[in-house]
Amino acid sequence: MDDKKENNTSNDLSDLMMIDKTPYNSVTEGKAEVLFPKSRGVFYNKVQEFNRDLSVAVLKNFTRNSPITKSKNKDENLSNNYERGGISVLEALSASGLRAIRFAKEVPNLAKVIANDRDTQAYLSIQRNIKHNNVEDIVQATNEDASFLMYKNRPFKDRFDAVDLDPYGTAAPFLDAAVQCVKDGGLLMITCTDMAILCGNGVEACHAKYGAVSAKMSCCHEMALRIVLQSIESNANRYGRYIVPLLSLSVDFYVRVFVQVFTSPSTVKESITKLSMVYICNGCTSFYLQPLGSKVVTKHGQKYAPSIGPPVNKICDICGHSFKMCGPVWSHTLHDKDFINKILQSLNEEMDLYGTSKRMLGMLNVVLEELDDSPLFHNTEHLSSILHVTSPSSNEIRSAILNAGYEVSFSHASSTSIKTNAPPNVIWDIMRAWVKLHPGKKTLQLEPSKTIMSKESSIEVSFEPHPNAEPLSRLNNLLRYQINPSRNWGPQCKATTNLIEDEEEKPKKRKCKRKKRSKAADIENKKLKEEENNIPT
């Protein structure tokens, strides 16, 4: 036995020695070391380390707390209860394989990790990195179209316990396949980086991709989260399935959601109560939610009916402007606080394992402090800009809301956010009181501030410091809202198709480019000469 072990070890070492690192740059992240071609062809973004760290932490906690099967389908129950010997994970868009390798090396109880990419060079990179990290027994590289691979694994016995989707851009084209190839109670980890569309630039594109209309507003990043969740829920509902969000974050330039998928046609009916349209005032930007439907309890059970609305008049009562409508959006809870508490317990014991552990700790604590039943949020700076006054501090406006008898919290998506169950008229009553203490020169001259200030306040406003105005995450000096640590902190450029160029081809390409530039310059000079000749003397 000892001889066999020595032989296996020597074989592994010899295999590793076969990889010539000269044409590669090595990157170490977590317990993984991956090799990237110096041509920079395979996509790697340092910014996404937080995304990967968080994914490892979530998946690790998910494997420790096996999901409870809620399906009524006997075949699926049999497949879930069958002894599998561990968790199966699919990373459908793997690029270099870094995330899949980190899963294999850092998450316990994994039986199989599929690292897939349809690009041939990316597939070769995945194979190289699997071998380099000695995880061939867990990670398997595949070279297929992501959607096709997920559709192939729709049968109950082939489904995955967890599926990770981290595309360059939108995940919308993959959602239909993803909700079908994950097991009952399984985990979907989804990233979308097309924030411009999700935040209101191109409402038609947002509707085409996600089935919802986005809007430009101060809370557009949370709106983006809720649009993505609505889209996942809609795709799942078609197959008698529904989602339960565990953690939903708007971070840097993307949104990242972790949701469990369950099968229950009866529960799917409740989805109509979890989605809402949003009415947004064109003047003061106050927002109001209109659920798509409601559940009515009758003598014979329960039924579902369309909601009665709209919740607003044709003209805003606060500023006199009209409304625009967007949605539908997910208006149910964004997070599972019990699940997040378990992640934090593990994180406190494993801070050294993650490069972004301080940021993870801060953001997860802010998430725990968020109000569950108050979708979207106001923005202190935006409210002040409408009235042309200096902004109150977060403690001052939070104290005023708490003194008025309402709840308030920050949102993880913005450091100047006001997430509260106070209605818009109360928020503007507080802002009117603030203006009286700190008047602005243009407040009574321009609209909509002139109309807002002409209204009488309905409550007594007090800015006296409230003992609960200061959140614990701030008192504990946690890293809650990270400032961009370097220039060009963003999604970077998409990977090129030809990842490893032949050295002989590079001079030819440069020569070709010079010829094109020279030809274009000649054409431009010719046009200028013709124009000069045509000028009358």
CSV table of C-alpha atoms in Angstrom, one decimal, residues 235-406:
chain,number,residue,atom,x,y,z
A,235,ASN,CA,-38.8,31.3,-15.1
A,236,ALA,CA,-39.2,28.9,-12.2
A,237,ASN,CA,-43.0,29.3,-12.0
A,238,ARG,CA,-43.4,27.9,-15.6
A,239,TYR,CA,-42.3,24.5,-14.2
A,240,GLY,CA,-44.2,24.5,-11.0
A,241,ARG,CA,-41.2,25.8,-9.0
A,242,TYR,CA,-40.6,28.9,-6.9
A,243,ILE,CA,-37.6,30.6,-5.4
A,244,VAL,CA,-36.6,31.5,-1.8
A,245,PRO,CA,-33.9,34.2,-1.7
A,246,LEU,CA,-31.1,33.5,0.8
A,247,LEU,CA,-28.9,36.5,0.0
A,248,SER,CA,-29.3,39.3,-2.6
A,249,LEU,CA,-26.6,41.9,-3.1
A,250,SER,CA,-25.9,44.9,-5.3
A,251,VAL,CA,-22.1,45.2,-5.3
A,252,ASP,CA,-19.7,47.3,-7.3
A,253,PHE,CA,-20.9,47.0,-10.9
A,254,TYR,CA,-23.1,43.9,-10.6
A,255,VAL,CA,-25.9,42.1,-8.7
A,256,ARG,CA,-25.4,38.7,-7.1
A,257,VAL,CA,-28.2,36.6,-5.9
A,258,PHE,CA,-28.3,33.3,-4.0
A,259,VAL,CA,-31.7,31.6,-4.2
A,260,GLN,CA,-33.0,28.1,-3.4
A,261,VAL,CA,-35.4,26.5,-5.8
A,262,PHE,CA,-38.3,24.4,-4.6
A,263,THR,CA,-41.1,22.5,-6.4
A,264,SER,CA,-44.7,23.0,-5.3
A,265,PRO,CA,-47.5,24.0,-7.7
A,266,SER,CA,-49.6,25.1,-4.9
A,267,THR,CA,-47.0,27.5,-3.5
A,268,VAL,CA,-46.3,28.8,-7.0
A,269,LYS,CA,-49.8,30.4,-6.9
A,270,GLU,CA,-48.6,32.7,-4.1
A,271,SER,CA,-46.0,34.3,-6.5
A,272,ILE,CA,-48.7,36.8,-7.6
A,273,THR,CA,-48.6,38.3,-4.1
A,274,LYS,CA,-44.7,38.6,-4.2
A,275,LEU,CA,-44.5,40.8,-7.3
A,276,SER,CA,-45.5,44.4,-7.5
A,277,MET,CA,-45.6,47.3,-10.0
A,278,VAL,CA,-43.9,50.5,-8.8
A,279,TYR,CA,-45.4,54.0,-9.3
A,280,ILE,CA,-42.7,56.7,-9.2
A,281,CYS,CA,-43.4,60.5,-9.1
A,282,ASN,CA,-41.7,62.4,-11.8
A,283,GLY,CA,-41.2,65.4,-9.5
A,284,CYS,CA,-40.4,64.4,-5.9
A,285,THR,CA,-39.5,60.7,-6.9
A,286,SER,CA,-41.8,59.3,-4.1
A,287,PHE,CA,-42.6,55.7,-4.9
A,288,TYR,CA,-45.6,53.4,-4.2
A,289,LEU,CA,-45.9,49.7,-4.7
A,290,GLN,CA,-48.9,47.9,-6.2
A,291,PRO,CA,-48.9,44.1,-5.7
A,292,LEU,CA,-50.0,42.2,-8.8
A,293,GLY,CA,-52.5,40.1,-6.8
A,294,SER,CA,-53.8,39.2,-3.3
A,295,LYS,CA,-54.8,36.0,-1.5
A,296,VAL,CA,-58.4,35.9,-0.3
A,297,VAL,CA,-59.5,33.5,2.4
A,298,THR,CA,-63.0,32.1,1.8
A,299,LYS,CA,-65.3,29.6,3.5
A,300,HIS,CA,-64.1,26.9,1.0
A,301,GLY,CA,-60.4,27.7,1.3
A,302,GLN,CA,-58.5,30.4,-0.4
A,303,LYS,CA,-58.3,32.0,-3.8
A,304,TYR,CA,-56.3,34.6,-5.6
A,305,ALA,CA,-57.5,37.9,-7.1
A,306,PRO,CA,-56.1,40.9,-8.9
A,307,SER,CA,-55.2,43.7,-6.5
A,308,ILE,CA,-57.3,46.8,-6.4
A,309,GLY,CA,-55.5,49.9,-7.4
A,310,PRO,CA,-53.7,52.0,-8.3
A,311,PRO,CA,-52.3,53.2,-5.0
A,312,VAL,CA,-51.9,56.8,-6.2
A,313,ASN,CA,-53.9,59.6,-7.8
A,314,LYS,CA,-53.2,60.8,-11.3
A,315,ILE,CA,-51.3,63.7,-9.8
A,316,CYS,CA,-48.9,63.4,-6.9
A,317,ASP,CA,-50.3,64.8,-3.6
A,318,ILE,CA,-46.9,65.9,-2.5
A,319,CYS,CA,-45.6,67.9,-5.5
A,320,GLY,CA,-48.3,67.9,-8.2
A,321,HIS,CA,-46.4,66.0,-10.8
A,322,SER,CA,-47.4,62.9,-12.8
A,323,PHE,CA,-46.3,59.3,-12.2
A,324,LYS,CA,-44.4,56.8,-14.2
A,325,MET,CA,-44.8,53.1,-13.7
A,326,CYS,CA,-42.2,50.3,-13.8
A,327,GLY,CA,-42.0,46.7,-12.9
A,328,PRO,CA,-43.0,44.1,-12.1
A,329,VAL,CA,-40.4,43.7,-9.4
A,330,TRP,CA,-39.9,41.2,-6.6
A,331,SER,CA,-41.4,42.9,-3.5
A,332,HIS,CA,-40.9,40.0,-1.0
A,333,THR,CA,-37.9,39.6,1.2
A,334,LEU,CA,-34.4,39.7,-0.3
A,335,HIS,CA,-32.6,37.7,2.4
A,336,ASP,CA,-32.8,34.8,4.8
A,337,LYS,CA,-31.5,36.3,8.0
A,338,ASP,CA,-31.0,32.9,9.7
A,339,PHE,CA,-28.9,31.7,6.8
A,340,ILE,CA,-26.8,34.9,6.9
A,341,ASN,CA,-26.2,34.5,10.6
A,342,LYS,CA,-24.8,31.1,10.0
A,343,ILE,CA,-22.5,32.5,7.4
A,344,LEU,CA,-21.3,35.1,9.8
A,345,GLN,CA,-20.7,32.5,12.5
A,346,SER,CA,-18.5,30.6,10.1
A,347,LEU,CA,-16.8,33.7,8.8
A,348,ASN,CA,-15.8,34.9,12.2
A,349,GLU,CA,-13.9,31.6,12.6
A,350,GLU,CA,-12.4,31.6,9.1
A,351,MET,CA,-11.4,35.3,8.5
A,352,ASP,CA,-7.9,34.3,7.3
A,353,LEU,CA,-9.4,32.1,4.5
A,354,TYR,CA,-10.8,35.0,2.4
A,355,GLY,CA,-9.0,37.9,0.9
A,356,THR,CA,-12.1,40.1,1.3
A,357,SER,CA,-13.2,38.9,4.7
A,358,LYS,CA,-13.4,42.4,6.2
A,359,ARG,CA,-15.7,43.6,3.5
A,360,MET,CA,-17.8,40.4,3.7
A,361,LEU,CA,-18.2,40.9,7.4
A,362,GLY,CA,-19.3,44.5,7.1
A,363,MET,CA,-21.7,44.0,4.2
A,364,LEU,CA,-23.4,40.9,5.8
A,365,ASN,CA,-23.9,42.8,9.0
A,366,VAL,CA,-25.5,45.7,7.1
A,367,VAL,CA,-27.7,43.2,5.3
A,368,LEU,CA,-28.8,41.8,8.7
A,369,GLU,CA,-29.8,45.3,9.8
A,370,GLU,CA,-32.0,45.9,6.7
A,371,LEU,CA,-35.7,46.1,7.1
A,372,ASP,CA,-37.3,43.0,5.5
A,373,ASP,CA,-40.7,44.4,4.7
A,374,SER,CA,-39.8,47.8,3.2
A,375,PRO,CA,-38.9,47.4,-0.5
A,376,LEU,CA,-36.7,50.1,-2.1
A,377,PHE,CA,-35.3,53.1,-0.3
A,378,HIS,CA,-35.0,56.9,-0.3
A,379,ASN,CA,-31.7,58.8,-0.6
A,380,THR,CA,-30.8,61.6,1.7
A,381,GLU,CA,-28.7,63.5,-0.8
A,382,HIS,CA,-31.4,63.2,-3.5
A,383,LEU,CA,-34.2,64.4,-1.3
A,384,SER,CA,-32.0,67.4,-0.3
A,385,SER,CA,-31.2,68.2,-3.9
A,386,ILE,CA,-34.9,68.4,-4.8
A,387,LEU,CA,-35.3,71.0,-2.1
A,388,HIS,CA,-32.0,72.8,-2.9
A,389,VAL,CA,-30.7,72.5,0.7
A,390,THR,CA,-27.7,70.9,2.4
A,391,SER,CA,-28.3,67.3,3.4
A,392,PRO,CA,-29.0,66.2,7.0
A,393,SER,CA,-26.7,63.7,8.4
A,394,SER,CA,-27.8,60.1,8.5
A,395,ASN,CA,-28.1,60.2,12.3
A,396,GLU,CA,-30.4,63.3,12.1
A,397,ILE,CA,-32.8,62.0,9.5
A,398,ARG,CA,-32.8,58.5,11.1
A,399,SER,CA,-33.5,60.0,14.5
A,400,ALA,CA,-36.4,62.1,13.0
A,401,ILE,CA,-38.0,58.9,11.5
A,402,LEU,CA,-37.5,56.9,14.7
A,403,ASN,CA,-39.0,59.8,16.8
A,404,ALA,CA,-42.0,59.8,14.5
A,405,GLY,CA,-42.7,56.1,15.5
A,406,TYR,CA,-41.4,54.4,12.3
